């Protein structure tokens, strides 16, 4: 079977940790990326995600300095990115509140570690990351940062919780070019498990 355009985008996506700081990402492209996130599914269609894009240079510099301290300084490579997408969740909305009530009233029927707002944000951000890849932009999932500092730096309302972020920009050495050029310039071998190691029909089949 011939590879579909979607599968090619999925295979082409790589984590980019070096960007061209002088090549800005237009707001039009940011809208394209977030539009893909907007169309993602969510629990009870609650759409709790909120995306804060930091692309003003002075604010971006201060934001990075605030959220990457201590051991998290290892993520300082992100300072080369011309913009950051901070994916947040509005925990005041119905889906997460419903999950809390289910855990309280039903107990084991709703596991305590099932956090709808985090799942929903992750699904939406992956939509955005794939769309960015299609547009020739680099991204990289980053979860190790000071989330309280992020909320404070951006003066987020109390119910808005930072979950994950990604830089977004053109990989260093490239401009608004094709995904193929980015992949050939920056991709490193990525070892993935064989499908037989992760797929099981109708139970364990004695292999799990």
XYZ file of C-alpha atoms in Angstrom:
208
model
C 0.000 0.000 0.000
C 1.330 3.428 -0.963
C 2.155 5.734 1.922
C -0.526 8.351 2.477
C 0.275 12.078 2.880
C -0.745 11.832 6.542
C 1.596 8.921 7.243
C 4.438 10.792 5.562
C 3.890 13.770 7.888
C 3.842 11.442 10.897
C 7.111 9.818 9.793
C 8.704 13.187 8.994
C 8.025 14.757 12.378
C 11.195 15.100 14.418
C 12.051 16.988 17.600
C 13.959 20.135 16.648
C 16.259 21.658 19.264
C 18.056 24.274 17.190
C 16.201 27.073 15.432
C 16.938 30.046 13.238
C 16.141 32.921 15.646
C 16.122 35.448 12.814
C 13.453 33.636 10.806
C 10.171 34.589 12.412
C 7.012 32.522 12.168
C 4.163 34.554 10.755
C 0.936 34.920 12.692
C -0.852 33.424 9.679
C 1.101 30.197 10.137
C 0.446 30.218 13.877
C -3.271 30.413 13.128
C -2.918 27.460 10.744
C -1.193 25.408 13.423
C -3.685 26.228 16.164
C -6.595 25.604 13.802
C -5.466 21.979 13.638
C -5.456 21.863 17.440
C -8.906 23.435 17.569
C -10.351 20.536 15.589
C -9.093 17.890 18.032
C -11.506 15.719 20.031
C -11.995 16.273 23.762
C -13.888 14.763 26.651
C -17.550 15.798 26.441
C -16.422 18.148 23.644
C -15.385 20.481 26.453
C -12.426 21.900 24.494
C -10.631 22.909 27.666
C -7.387 23.722 25.877
C -6.044 27.254 25.714
C -2.939 28.121 23.701
C -0.739 31.066 24.614
C 1.772 31.992 21.928
C 4.786 33.987 23.072
C 6.447 35.662 20.084
C 7.324 39.137 21.364
C 11.144 38.984 21.706
C 11.549 40.720 25.073
C 8.690 38.791 26.677
C 9.959 35.543 25.175
C 13.439 36.091 26.617
C 12.065 36.819 30.086
C 9.641 33.906 29.880
C 12.394 31.436 29.033
C 14.583 32.770 31.852
C 11.694 32.387 34.303
C 10.619 28.837 33.472
C 13.960 27.130 32.860
C 15.856 27.265 36.129
C 17.836 24.732 38.130
C 17.902 21.310 36.516
C 15.482 22.539 33.842
C 18.262 24.747 32.464
C 19.120 21.795 30.254
C 16.256 23.008 28.072
C 17.915 26.361 27.469
C 18.393 25.403 23.810
C 14.829 26.658 23.414
C 16.096 30.249 23.488
C 16.933 29.938 19.790
C 13.237 29.547 18.926
C 11.405 32.673 17.722
C 8.177 31.613 19.436
C 6.752 29.229 22.015
C 3.298 27.695 22.154
C 2.259 27.131 25.765
C -0.595 24.626 25.900
C -2.836 25.151 28.908
C -6.112 23.800 30.200
C -9.042 25.638 31.713
C -9.705 23.383 34.676
C -12.875 25.282 35.511
C -14.697 23.672 32.609
C -17.157 20.798 32.777
C -15.158 17.772 31.675
C -12.549 17.882 34.399
C -15.141 18.760 37.029
C -17.205 15.788 35.900
C -14.148 13.563 36.179
C -13.589 14.810 39.729
C -17.197 14.065 40.701
C -17.035 10.599 39.180
C -13.925 9.818 41.198
C -15.619 11.112 44.324
C -18.999 9.425 43.868
C -18.247 6.269 41.913
C -14.749 5.477 43.101
C -13.080 2.726 41.111
C -15.200 3.364 38.024
C -13.233 6.558 37.458
C -9.515 6.032 38.197
C -7.866 8.821 40.165
C -5.066 9.181 37.648
C -7.435 9.865 34.742
C -7.006 13.588 34.145
C -9.199 14.526 31.237
C -7.759 18.015 30.865
C -4.222 16.709 30.359
C -5.306 14.061 27.864
C -7.298 16.584 25.857
C -4.464 19.094 25.704
C -2.006 16.400 24.592
C -4.298 15.281 21.770
C -4.786 18.855 20.594
C -1.085 19.722 20.717
C -0.197 16.660 18.660
C -2.618 17.893 16.004
C -0.762 21.217 16.076
C 2.661 19.589 15.905
C 1.725 17.530 12.859
C 0.292 20.564 11.099
C 3.492 22.475 11.881
C 5.503 19.656 10.310
C 3.347 19.844 7.203
C 4.051 23.591 7.008
C 7.808 23.065 7.239
C 8.118 24.229 10.840
C 10.033 22.566 13.647
C 8.642 21.744 17.093
C 9.670 19.815 20.186
C 7.492 18.629 23.061
C 8.785 20.056 26.357
C 7.259 19.135 29.697
C 10.137 19.942 32.033
C 9.662 23.580 32.993
C 8.386 25.561 35.959
C 4.648 25.659 35.335
C 3.904 27.998 38.232
C 6.512 30.415 36.935
C 4.992 30.174 33.464
C 1.552 31.072 34.783
C 2.986 33.965 36.788
C 5.065 35.343 33.921
C 2.020 35.458 31.661
C -0.389 36.522 34.428
C -2.707 33.626 33.656
C -6.034 33.403 35.530
C -6.121 30.959 38.419
C -8.075 28.267 36.598
C -5.734 28.167 33.607
C -3.076 25.483 34.127
C 0.034 25.212 31.919
C 0.449 21.598 30.785
C 3.069 21.349 28.050
C 4.853 23.588 25.583
C 6.610 23.486 22.273
C 8.946 25.917 20.579
C 7.978 26.624 16.993
C 10.197 27.940 14.247
C 12.374 27.130 11.289
C 15.227 24.739 12.085
C 18.644 26.411 12.045
C 20.054 26.645 8.557
C 16.695 26.566 6.815
C 14.082 29.066 5.760
C 10.478 28.641 4.681
C 11.358 25.492 2.759
C 10.077 21.970 2.343
C 9.670 19.410 5.075
C 12.045 17.151 3.119
C 14.912 19.636 3.477
C 14.334 19.925 7.207
C 14.260 16.169 7.661
C 17.441 15.564 5.677
C 19.261 18.328 7.542
C 18.273 17.490 11.099
C 16.773 14.036 11.467
C 18.630 11.506 13.551
C 17.877 7.779 13.458
C 14.835 7.091 15.598
C 14.462 3.514 16.701
C 10.843 2.463 17.080
C 9.575 -0.860 18.313
C 8.215 -3.277 15.735
C 4.462 -3.302 15.457
C 4.416 -6.928 16.632
C 5.836 -5.712 19.954
C 3.003 -3.274 20.646
C -0.098 -4.686 18.902
C -2.207 -7.465 20.439
C -5.546 -8.795 19.203
C -8.161 -10.154 21.598
C -5.997 -10.247 24.698
C -2.420 -10.936 25.625
C -1.767 -13.837 23.261
C 0.915 -14.885 25.736
C 3.204 -12.076 24.601
C 2.506 -9.156 26.896
